[in-house]
Coordinates of C-alpha atoms and ligand atoms in Angstrom, one line a residue:
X1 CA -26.7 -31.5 -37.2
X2 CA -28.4 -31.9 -34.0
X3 CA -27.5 -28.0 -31.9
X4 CA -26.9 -27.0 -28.4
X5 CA -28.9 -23.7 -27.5
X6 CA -26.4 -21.2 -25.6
X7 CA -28.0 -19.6 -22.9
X8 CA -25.7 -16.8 -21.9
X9 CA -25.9 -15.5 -18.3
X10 CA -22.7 -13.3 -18.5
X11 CA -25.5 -10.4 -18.0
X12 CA -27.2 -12.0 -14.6
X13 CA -24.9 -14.5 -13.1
X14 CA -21.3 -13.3 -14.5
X15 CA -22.9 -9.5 -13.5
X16 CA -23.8 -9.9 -10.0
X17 CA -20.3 -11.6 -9.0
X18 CA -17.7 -9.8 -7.3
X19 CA -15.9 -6.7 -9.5
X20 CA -17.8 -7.7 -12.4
X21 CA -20.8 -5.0 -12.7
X22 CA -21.4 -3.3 -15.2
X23 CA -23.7 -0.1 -15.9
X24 CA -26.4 0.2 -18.5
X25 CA -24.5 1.1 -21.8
X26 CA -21.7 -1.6 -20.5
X27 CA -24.5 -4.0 -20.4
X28 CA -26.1 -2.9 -23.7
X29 CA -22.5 -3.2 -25.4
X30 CA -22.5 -6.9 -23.6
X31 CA -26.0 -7.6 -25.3
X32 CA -25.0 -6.8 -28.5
X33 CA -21.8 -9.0 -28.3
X34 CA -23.8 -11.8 -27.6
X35 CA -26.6 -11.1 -30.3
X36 CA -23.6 -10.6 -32.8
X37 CA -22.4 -13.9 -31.7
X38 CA -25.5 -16.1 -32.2
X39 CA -26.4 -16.8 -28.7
X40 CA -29.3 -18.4 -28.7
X41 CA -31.0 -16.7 -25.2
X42 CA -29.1 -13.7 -23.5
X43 CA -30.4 -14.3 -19.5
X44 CA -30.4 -10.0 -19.1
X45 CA -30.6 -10.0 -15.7
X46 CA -32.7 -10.4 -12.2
X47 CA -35.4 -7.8 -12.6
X48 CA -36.5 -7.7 -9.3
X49 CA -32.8 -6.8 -8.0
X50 CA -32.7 -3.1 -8.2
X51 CA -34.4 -0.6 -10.2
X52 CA -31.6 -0.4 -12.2
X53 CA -31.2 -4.4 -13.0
X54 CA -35.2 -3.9 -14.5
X55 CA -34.1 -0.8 -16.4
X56 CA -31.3 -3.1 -18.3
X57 CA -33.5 -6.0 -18.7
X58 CA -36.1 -3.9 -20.2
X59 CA -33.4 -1.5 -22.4
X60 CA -32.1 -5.0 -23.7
X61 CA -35.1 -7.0 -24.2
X62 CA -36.3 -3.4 -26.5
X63 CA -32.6 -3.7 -28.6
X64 CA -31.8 -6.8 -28.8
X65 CA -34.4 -8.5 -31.7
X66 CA -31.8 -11.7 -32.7
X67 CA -32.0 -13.9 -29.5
X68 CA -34.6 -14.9 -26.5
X69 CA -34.4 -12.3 -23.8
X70 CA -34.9 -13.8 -20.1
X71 CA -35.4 -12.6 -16.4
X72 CA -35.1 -14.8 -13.4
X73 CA -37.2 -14.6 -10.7
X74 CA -38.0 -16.4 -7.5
X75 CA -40.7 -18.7 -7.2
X76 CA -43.3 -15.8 -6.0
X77 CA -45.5 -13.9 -7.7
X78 CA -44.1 -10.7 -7.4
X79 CA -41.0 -11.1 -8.7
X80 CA -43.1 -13.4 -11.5
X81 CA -44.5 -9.9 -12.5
X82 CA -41.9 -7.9 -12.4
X83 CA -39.7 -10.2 -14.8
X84 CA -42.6 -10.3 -16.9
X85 CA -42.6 -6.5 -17.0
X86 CA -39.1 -6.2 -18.1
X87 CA -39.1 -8.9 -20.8
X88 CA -42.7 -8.4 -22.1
X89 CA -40.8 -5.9 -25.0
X90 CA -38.4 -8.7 -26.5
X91 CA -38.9 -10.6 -29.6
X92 CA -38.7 -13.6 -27.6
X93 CA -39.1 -13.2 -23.9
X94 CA -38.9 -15.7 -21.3
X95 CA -39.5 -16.1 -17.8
X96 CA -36.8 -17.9 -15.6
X97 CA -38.6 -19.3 -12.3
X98 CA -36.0 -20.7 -9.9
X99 CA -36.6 -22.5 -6.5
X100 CA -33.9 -24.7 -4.2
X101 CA -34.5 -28.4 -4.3
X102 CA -31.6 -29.6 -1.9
X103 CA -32.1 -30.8 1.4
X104 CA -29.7 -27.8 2.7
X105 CA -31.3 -25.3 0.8
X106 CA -34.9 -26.2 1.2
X107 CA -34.1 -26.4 5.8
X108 CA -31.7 -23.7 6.2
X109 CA -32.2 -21.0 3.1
X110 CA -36.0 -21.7 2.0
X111 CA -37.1 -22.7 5.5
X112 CA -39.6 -24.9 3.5
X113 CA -40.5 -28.8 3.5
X114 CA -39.9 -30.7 0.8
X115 CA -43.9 -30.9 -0.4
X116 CA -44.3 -27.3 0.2
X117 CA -41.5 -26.5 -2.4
X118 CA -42.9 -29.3 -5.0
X119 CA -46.5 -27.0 -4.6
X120 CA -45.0 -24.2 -5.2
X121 CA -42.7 -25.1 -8.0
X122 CA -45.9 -26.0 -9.7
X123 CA -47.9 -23.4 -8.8
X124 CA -45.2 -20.5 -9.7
X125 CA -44.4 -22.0 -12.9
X126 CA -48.5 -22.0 -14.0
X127 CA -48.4 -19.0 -12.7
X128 CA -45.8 -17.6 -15.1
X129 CA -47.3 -19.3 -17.9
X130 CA -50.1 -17.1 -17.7
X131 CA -47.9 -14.7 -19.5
X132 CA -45.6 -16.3 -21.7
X133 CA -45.6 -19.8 -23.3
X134 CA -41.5 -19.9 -22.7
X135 CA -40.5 -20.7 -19.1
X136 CA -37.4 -22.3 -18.1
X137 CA -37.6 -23.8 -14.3
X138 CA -34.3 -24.2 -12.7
X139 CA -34.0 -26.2 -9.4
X140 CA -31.6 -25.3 -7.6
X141 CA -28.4 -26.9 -6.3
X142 CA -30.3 -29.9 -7.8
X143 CA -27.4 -31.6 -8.4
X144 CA -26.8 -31.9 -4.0
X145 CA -30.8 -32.8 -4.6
X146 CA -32.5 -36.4 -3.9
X147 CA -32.5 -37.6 -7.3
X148 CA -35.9 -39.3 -6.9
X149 CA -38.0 -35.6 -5.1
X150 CA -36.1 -34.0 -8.4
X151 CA -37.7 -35.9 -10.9
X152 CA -40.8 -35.2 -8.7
X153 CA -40.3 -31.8 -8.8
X154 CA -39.1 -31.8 -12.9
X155 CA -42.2 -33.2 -13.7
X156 CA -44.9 -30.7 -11.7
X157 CA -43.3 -28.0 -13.3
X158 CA -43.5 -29.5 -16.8
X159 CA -47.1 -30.5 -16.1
X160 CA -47.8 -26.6 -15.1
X161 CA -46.0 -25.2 -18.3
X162 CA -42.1 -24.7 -17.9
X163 CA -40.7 -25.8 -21.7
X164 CA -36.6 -25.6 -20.7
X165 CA -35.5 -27.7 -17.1
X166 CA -32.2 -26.0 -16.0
X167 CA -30.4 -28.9 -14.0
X168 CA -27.5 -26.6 -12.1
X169 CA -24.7 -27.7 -10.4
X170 CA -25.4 -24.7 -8.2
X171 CA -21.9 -25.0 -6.2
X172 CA -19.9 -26.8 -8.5
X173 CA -20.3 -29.7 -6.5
X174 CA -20.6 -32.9 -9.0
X175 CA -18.7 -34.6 -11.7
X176 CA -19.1 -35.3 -15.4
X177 CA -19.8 -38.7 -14.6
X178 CA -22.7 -38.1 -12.2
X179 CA -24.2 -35.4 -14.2
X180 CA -24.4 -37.4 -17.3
X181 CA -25.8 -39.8 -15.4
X182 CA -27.9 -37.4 -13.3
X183 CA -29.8 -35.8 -17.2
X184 CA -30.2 -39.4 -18.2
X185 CA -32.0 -40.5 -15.5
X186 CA -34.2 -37.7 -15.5
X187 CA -34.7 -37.7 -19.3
X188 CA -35.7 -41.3 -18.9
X189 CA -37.9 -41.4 -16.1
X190 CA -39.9 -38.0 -15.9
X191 CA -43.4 -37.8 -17.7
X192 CA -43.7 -35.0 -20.1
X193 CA -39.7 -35.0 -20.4
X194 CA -39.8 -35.8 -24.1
X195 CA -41.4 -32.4 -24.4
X196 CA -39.2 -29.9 -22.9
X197 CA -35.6 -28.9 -23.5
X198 CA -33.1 -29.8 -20.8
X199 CA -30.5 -27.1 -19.7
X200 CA -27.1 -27.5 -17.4
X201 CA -25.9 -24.4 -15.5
X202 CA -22.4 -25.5 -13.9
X203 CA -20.3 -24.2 -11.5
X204 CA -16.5 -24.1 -11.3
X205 CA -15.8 -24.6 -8.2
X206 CA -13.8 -27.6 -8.5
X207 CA -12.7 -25.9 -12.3
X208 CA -15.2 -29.1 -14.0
X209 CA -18.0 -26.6 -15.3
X210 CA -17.2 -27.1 -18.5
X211 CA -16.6 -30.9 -18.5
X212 CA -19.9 -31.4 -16.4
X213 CA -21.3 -29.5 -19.4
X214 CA -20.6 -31.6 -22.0
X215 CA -21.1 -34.5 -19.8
X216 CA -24.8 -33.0 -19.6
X217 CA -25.0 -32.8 -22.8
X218 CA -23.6 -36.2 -23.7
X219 CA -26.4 -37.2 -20.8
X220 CA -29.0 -35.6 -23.5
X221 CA -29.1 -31.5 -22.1
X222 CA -29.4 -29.7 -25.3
X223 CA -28.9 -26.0 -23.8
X224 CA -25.7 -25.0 -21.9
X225 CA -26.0 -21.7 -19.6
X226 CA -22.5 -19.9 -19.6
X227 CA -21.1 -16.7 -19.2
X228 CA -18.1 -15.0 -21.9
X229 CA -14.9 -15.7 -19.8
X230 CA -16.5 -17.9 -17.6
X231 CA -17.7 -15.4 -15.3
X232 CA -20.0 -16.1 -12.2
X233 CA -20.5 -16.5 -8.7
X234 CA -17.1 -17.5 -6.3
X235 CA -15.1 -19.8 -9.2
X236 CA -17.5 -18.8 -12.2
X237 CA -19.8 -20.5 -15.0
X238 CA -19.0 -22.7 -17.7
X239 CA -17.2 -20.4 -19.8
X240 CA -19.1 -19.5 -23.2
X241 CA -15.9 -20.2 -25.3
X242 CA -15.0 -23.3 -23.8
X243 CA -18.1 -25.0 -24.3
X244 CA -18.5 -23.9 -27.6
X245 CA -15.2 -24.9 -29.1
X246 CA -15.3 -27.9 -27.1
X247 CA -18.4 -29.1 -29.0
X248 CA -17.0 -27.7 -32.3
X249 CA -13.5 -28.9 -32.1
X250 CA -14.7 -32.9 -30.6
X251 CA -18.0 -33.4 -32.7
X252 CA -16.7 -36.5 -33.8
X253 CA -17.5 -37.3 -30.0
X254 CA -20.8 -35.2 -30.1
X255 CA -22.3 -34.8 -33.2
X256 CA -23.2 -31.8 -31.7
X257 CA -23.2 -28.2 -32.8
X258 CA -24.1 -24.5 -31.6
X259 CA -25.1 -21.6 -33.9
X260 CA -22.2 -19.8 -32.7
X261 CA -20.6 -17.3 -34.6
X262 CA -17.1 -18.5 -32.8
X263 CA -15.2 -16.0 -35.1
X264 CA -16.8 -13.4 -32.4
X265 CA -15.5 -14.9 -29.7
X266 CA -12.5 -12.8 -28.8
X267 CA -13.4 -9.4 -29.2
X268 CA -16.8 -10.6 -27.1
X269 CA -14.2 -12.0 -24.7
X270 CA -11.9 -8.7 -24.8
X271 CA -15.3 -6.6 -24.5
X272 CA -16.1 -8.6 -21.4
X273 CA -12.7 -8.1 -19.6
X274 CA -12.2 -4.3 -21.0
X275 CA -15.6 -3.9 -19.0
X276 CA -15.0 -4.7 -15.9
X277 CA -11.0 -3.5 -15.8
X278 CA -9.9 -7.8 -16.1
X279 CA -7.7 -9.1 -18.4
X280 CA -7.3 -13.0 -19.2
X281 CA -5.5 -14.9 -17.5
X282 CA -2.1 -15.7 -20.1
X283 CA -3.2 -19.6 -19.9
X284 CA -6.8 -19.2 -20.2
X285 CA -8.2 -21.6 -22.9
X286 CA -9.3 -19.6 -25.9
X287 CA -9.0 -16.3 -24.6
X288 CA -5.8 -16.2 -23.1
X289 CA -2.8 -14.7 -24.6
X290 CA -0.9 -17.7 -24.8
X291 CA -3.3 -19.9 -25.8
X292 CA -2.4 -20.3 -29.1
X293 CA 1.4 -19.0 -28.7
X294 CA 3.9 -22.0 -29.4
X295 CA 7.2 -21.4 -27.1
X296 CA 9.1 -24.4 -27.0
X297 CA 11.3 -25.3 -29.2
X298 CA 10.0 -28.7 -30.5
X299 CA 6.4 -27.1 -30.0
X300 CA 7.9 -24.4 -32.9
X301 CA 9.6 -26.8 -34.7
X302 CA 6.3 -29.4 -34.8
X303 CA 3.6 -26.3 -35.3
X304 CA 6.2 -24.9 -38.8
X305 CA 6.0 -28.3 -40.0
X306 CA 2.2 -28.9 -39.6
X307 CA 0.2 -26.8 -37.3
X308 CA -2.3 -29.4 -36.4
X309 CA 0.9 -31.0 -34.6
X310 CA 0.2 -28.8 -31.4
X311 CA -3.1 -26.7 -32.5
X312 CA -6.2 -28.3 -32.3
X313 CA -7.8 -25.0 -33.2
X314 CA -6.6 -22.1 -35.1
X315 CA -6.4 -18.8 -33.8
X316 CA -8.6 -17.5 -36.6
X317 CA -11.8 -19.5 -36.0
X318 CA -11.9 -17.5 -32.8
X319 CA -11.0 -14.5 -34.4
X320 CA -7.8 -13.8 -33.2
X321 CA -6.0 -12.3 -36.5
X322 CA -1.5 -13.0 -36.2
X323 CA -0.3 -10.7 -37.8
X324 CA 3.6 -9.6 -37.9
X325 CA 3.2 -6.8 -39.8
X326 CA 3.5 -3.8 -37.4
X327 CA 2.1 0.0 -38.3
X328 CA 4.4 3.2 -37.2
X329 CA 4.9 6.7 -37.7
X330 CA 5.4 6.1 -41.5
X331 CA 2.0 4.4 -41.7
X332 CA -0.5 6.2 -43.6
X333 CA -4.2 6.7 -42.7
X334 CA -4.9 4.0 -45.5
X335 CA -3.0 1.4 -44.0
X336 CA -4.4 2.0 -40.7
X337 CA -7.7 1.9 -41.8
X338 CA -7.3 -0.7 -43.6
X339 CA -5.5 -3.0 -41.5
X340 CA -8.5 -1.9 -39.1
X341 CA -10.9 -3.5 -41.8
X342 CA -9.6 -6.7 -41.4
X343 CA -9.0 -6.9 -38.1
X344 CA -12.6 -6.7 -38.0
X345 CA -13.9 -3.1 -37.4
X346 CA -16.6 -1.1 -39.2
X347 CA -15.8 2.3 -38.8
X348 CA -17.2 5.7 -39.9
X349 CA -15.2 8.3 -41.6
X350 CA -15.2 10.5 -38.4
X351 CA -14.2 7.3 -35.9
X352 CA -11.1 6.7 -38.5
X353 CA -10.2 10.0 -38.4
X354 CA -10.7 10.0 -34.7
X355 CA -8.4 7.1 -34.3
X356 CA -6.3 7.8 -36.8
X357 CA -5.2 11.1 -34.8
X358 CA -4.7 8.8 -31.8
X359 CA -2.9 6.8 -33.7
X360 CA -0.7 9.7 -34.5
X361 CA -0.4 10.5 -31.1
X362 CA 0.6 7.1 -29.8
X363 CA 3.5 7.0 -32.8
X364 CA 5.2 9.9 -31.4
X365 CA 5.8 8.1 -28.2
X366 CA 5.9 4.5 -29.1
X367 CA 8.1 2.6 -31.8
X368 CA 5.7 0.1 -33.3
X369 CA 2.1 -0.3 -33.0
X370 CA 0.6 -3.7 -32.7
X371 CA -2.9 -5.1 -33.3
X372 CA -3.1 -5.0 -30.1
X373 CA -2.1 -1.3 -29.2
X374 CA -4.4 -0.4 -32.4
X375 CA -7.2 -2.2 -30.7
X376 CA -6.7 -0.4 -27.6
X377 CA -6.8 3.0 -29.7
X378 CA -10.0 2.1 -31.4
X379 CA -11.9 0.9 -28.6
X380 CA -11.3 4.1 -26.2
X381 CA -11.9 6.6 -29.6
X382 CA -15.1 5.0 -30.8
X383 CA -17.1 2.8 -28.3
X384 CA -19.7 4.7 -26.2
X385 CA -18.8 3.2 -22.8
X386 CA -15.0 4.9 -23.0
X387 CA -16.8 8.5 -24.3
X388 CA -16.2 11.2 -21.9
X389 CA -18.8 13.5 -20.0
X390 CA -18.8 16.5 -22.5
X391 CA -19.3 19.1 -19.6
X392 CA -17.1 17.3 -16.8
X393 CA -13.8 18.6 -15.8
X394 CA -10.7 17.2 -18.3
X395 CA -6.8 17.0 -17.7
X396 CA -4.9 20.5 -18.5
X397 CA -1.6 19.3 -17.3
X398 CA 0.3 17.7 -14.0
X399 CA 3.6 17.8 -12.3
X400 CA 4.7 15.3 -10.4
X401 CA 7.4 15.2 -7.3
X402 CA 8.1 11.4 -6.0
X403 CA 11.0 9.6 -4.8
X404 CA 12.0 6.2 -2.8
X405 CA 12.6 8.8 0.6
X406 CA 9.9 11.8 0.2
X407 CA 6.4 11.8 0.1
X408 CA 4.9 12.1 -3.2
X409 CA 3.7 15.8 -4.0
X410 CA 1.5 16.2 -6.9
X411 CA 0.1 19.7 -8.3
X412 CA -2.9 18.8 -11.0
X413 CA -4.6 21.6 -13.1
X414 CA -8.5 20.8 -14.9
X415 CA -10.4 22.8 -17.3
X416 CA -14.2 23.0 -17.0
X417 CA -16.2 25.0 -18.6
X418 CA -13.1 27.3 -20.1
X419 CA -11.7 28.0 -16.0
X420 CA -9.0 26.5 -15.1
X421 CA -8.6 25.1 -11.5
X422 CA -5.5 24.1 -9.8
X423 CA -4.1 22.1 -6.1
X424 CA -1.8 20.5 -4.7
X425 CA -2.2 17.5 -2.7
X426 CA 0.5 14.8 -0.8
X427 CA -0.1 11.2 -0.9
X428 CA 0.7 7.6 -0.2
X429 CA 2.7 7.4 -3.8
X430 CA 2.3 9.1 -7.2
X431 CA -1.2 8.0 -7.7
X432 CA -2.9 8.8 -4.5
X433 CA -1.2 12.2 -4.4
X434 CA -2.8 12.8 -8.0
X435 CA -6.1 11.6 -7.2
X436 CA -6.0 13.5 -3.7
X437 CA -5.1 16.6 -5.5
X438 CA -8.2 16.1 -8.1
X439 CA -10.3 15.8 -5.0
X440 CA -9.5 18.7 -3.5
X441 CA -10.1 20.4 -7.1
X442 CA -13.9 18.6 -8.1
X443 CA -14.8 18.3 -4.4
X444 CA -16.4 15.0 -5.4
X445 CA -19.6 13.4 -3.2
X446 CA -18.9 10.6 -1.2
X447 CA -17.4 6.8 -3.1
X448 CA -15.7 4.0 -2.6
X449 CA -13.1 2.7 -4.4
X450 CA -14.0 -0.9 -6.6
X451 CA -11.4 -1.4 -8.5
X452 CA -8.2 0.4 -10.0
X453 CA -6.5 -1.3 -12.7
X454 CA -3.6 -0.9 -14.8
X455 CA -2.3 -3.4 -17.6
X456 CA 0.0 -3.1 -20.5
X457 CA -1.3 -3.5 -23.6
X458 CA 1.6 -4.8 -25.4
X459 CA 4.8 -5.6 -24.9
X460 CA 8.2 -3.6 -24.1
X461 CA 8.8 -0.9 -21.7
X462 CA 6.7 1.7 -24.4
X463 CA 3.8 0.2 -24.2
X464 CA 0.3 2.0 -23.7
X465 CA -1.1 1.2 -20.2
X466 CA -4.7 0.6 -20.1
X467 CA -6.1 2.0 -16.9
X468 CA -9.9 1.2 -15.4
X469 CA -11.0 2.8 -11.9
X470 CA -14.5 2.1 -10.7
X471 CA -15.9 4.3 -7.8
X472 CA -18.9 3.3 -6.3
X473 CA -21.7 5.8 -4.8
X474 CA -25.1 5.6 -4.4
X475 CA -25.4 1.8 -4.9
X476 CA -24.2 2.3 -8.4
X477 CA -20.3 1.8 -10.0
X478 CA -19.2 4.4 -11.8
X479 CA -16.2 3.9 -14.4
X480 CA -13.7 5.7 -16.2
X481 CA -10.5 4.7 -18.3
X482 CA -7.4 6.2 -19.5
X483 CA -5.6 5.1 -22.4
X484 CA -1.8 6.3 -22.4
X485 CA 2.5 5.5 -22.9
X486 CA 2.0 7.4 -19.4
X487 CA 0.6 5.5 -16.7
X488 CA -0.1 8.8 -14.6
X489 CA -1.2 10.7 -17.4
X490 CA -3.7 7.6 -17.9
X491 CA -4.7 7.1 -14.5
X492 CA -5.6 10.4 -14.5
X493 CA -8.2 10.3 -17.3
X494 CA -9.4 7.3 -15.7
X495 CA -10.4 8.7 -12.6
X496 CA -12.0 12.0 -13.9
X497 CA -13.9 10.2 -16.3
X498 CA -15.4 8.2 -13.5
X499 CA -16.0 11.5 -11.8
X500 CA -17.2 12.9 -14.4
X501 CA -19.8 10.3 -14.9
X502 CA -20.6 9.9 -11.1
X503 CA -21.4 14.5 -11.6
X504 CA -23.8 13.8 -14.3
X505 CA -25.8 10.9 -12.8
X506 CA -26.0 13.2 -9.6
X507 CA -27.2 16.2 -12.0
X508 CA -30.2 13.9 -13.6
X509 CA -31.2 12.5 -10.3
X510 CA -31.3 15.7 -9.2
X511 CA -33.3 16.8 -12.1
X512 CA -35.6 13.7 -12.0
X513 CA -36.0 13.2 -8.2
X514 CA -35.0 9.8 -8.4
X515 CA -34.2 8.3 -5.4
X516 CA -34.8 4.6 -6.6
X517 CA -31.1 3.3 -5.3
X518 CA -32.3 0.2 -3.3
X519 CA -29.8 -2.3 -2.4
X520 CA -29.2 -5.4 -4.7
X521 CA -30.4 -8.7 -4.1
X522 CA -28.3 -11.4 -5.3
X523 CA -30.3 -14.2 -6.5
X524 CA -28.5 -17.2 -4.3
X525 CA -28.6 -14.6 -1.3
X526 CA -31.9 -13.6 -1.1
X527 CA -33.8 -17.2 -2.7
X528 CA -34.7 -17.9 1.0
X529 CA -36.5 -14.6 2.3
X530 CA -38.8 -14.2 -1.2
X531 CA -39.6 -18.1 -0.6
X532 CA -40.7 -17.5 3.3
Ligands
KIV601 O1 -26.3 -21.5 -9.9 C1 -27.6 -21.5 -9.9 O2 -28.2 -22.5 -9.3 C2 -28.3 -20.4 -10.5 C3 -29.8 -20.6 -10.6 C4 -30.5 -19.3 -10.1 C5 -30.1 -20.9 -12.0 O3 -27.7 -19.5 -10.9
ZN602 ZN1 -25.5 -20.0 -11.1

């Protein structure tokens, strides 16, 4: 069967939206989602955005050896070279060269003419060809773009070299209709077209990136750029598990396929949202918690008599596992592990044993524990990103004072190092007064806030809440969790492992004298000043 390549930009586009950043072993774990999933090319990043941007792209394109590794870069040298440098290690690199092609971009962002931007389109994309025979050109906003100075532009840059023409729908801007219509008309009447692979990259403002998408594709694209979740700039990307189902479930309308492991999709979905402190949305196709939950009472009755009555899709071919068998205190290490096994994880005798204690832990607290609470134990006891710093300060105990008509008091006491260290600290509500107290205690530099985030895991008033805090300092997000029945005694966690982290950065710049924080550039936001 004829396939769609994914092209995941979770990593470039998803990463430099809003709340959704992610540090180098975040982005590693991300990587290897992807690779585990089949996705054809993982887009790692914009290497020219911050010292730390080329560091992931060059850690990922050195791991990852299943799936083409790509940077974008602006149309100019410089940032040419520098996404060279970070992909040059991959198995398959590739250089993304991007440059506007809309009236409104090319006056106001690019401050370019038209035939200026057509030059250097050409002369950018020759110019990464000198290092690698893959190159994808994307124009920009080309779907708000003169159709006919497109096609002008398409075909320059498959003269110079560029094998994959990304068509995005920059600002979500189009419909399925016109952008069918749009890949047609420049499949059919650009030279050279028959040689190179045609890409969409939709936005969601108007929630049609995934039916502009497959509308491309209908229109001839054969590569769909998406993020896991559908994460992206303002409204987001085609999401990766829409697309992919979509082609899956209606191929009797495509003929089309991906090489998609789609049996990955969830836990790459619950990866994604665990990173950056999200959960789903209950109605979000695929992902979502209700999205294969039948309520009703004729949607039960019709589902018990044949499922395909209201599923077009089982839960199980994206690797959601229903199970109603719940684990509890009585439940043996065996039948932990092994109900472990088949929800999916590989573990080592230590990480078992690891959980396992959790597990023992969490009983003493909490009735019955689900798929999902055993999920939530096994992610925080064996996945890298969760670890602790081994010589930061940890949680000895806490005492809390709060009420609807006092001020919240609370007294907190760390270990580090075998002291012990206690304070006291007031504050706007139980969490603040903790967190205030910890500050007095670690005396931590200067941050900001990102994000603090606290969600249930399962249902019922017992239920473990998953807590994420992100502090940001040094143009860098630092992030801890907690995992707990009790939210404070979670919250807690959360922030000192975020401390914690933000100490031992500070320790090895420090050591190294590295002072290579420079502000991000965000590849919309800064398209215009790299072109001038
Ligand atoms: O939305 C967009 O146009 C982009 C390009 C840089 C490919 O993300
Ligand atoms: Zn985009």
């Amino acid at each position: 069967m004829d396939q769609v390549k994914i092209f995941d930009t979770t990593l470039r586009d998803g990463e430099q939206s809003p709340g959704c950043s992610m540090n180098l072993k975040e982005k590693i774990e991300v990587a290897r989602c992807l690779e585990k999933m089949h996705v054809d090319i993982i887009e790692a990043g914009f290497a020219i955005a911050s010292p730390g941007d080329f560091e992931s792209v060059k850690t990922i394109s050195e791991t990852i050896r299943e799936c083409t590794i790509a940077s974008l870069a602006r149309s100019t040298p410089k940032d040419i070279d520098v996404a060279w440098d970070a992909v040059k290690g991959a198995a398959d690199p590739r250089i993304h060269v991007f440059i506007a092609t809309s009236p409104l971009h090319m006056e106001y962002k690019l401050r370019m003419k038209p035939e200026q931007v057509l030059e250097q389109a050409g002369k950018m994309v020759a110019y990464a060809k000198k290092y690698c025979s893959n190159i994808e050109f994307s124009a920009e906003d080309a779907t708000r773009s003169d159709p006919e100075f497109l096609k002008l532009v398409v075909a320059e840059a498959i003269a110079n070299g560029a094998t994959t023409i990304n068509i995005p729908d920059t600002v979500g801007y189009t419909t399925p209709a016109e952008m069918r219509e749009l890949i047609e008309d420049i499949k059919g009447n650009v030279k050279g077209a028959e040689k190179v692979i045609f890409s969409v990259h939709c936005h969601n403002d108007l929630g049609m990136a995934t039916a502009n998408a497959l509308a491309g594709v209908l229109g001839g694209a054969r590569q769909v750029e998406c993020t896991v979740n559908g994460l992206g700039e303002r409204a987001g990307n085609t999401s990766l598990e829409e697309i992919v189902m979509a082609l899956r479930t209606r191929q009797d309308v495509t003929g089309l396929d991906t090489r998609i492991d789609a049996t990955q999709i969830h836990r790459a979905s619950q990866t994604v949202y665990n990173i950056i402190g999200q959960t789903a949305p209950l109605n979000k196709p695929i992902v979502g918690k209700n999205a294969f939950a039948h309520e009703s009472g004729i949607h039960q009755h019709g589902v018990l008599a044949n499922k395909k009555t209201y599923e077009i899709m089982t839960p199980e071919s994206v690797g959601i596992h229903v199970n109603n068998l719940v684990l509890g205190k009585h439940s043996g290490r065996h039948a932990v592990g092994s109900r472990l096994e088949e929800l999916g994880f590989v573990l080592t005798k230590d990480e078992l044993d690891r959980c396992f204690e959790e597990f023992k832990v969490v009983c003493d607290k909490k009735k019955n524990i689900t798929d999902a609470d055993l999920e939530a134990i096994v992610t925080h006891n064996t996945n890298q990103i969760y670890a602790d710093d081994e010589d930061g300060y940890k949680l000895d105990w806490f005492q809390l004072s709060t009420s609807n008509f006092t001020t919240a008091t609370c007294t907190v006491s760390l270990l580090k190092d075998g002291e012990k260290a206690q304070d006291v600290a007031l504050g706007d509500g139980p969490i603040d007064a903790a967190y205030n107290a910890i500050d007095a205690i670690v005396q931590p530099s200067e941050h900001t806030f990102d994000i603090f985030n606290i969600h249930s895991i399962s249902e019922g008033k017992d239920t473990l809440g998953d807590v994420t805090v992100k502090v940001n300092a040094y143009g860098r997000t630092f992030t801890g969790r907690g995992l707990s029945t009790d939210i404070m005694d979670a919250s807690i966690n959360a922030y000192l492992k975020a401390l914690n982290r933000m100490a031992a950065y500070e320790k090895k710049r420090a050591a190294s004298k590295d002072a290579s924080d420079g502000s991000r550039i965000r590849a919309t936001d800064a398209a215009g000043e790299a072109a001038r």
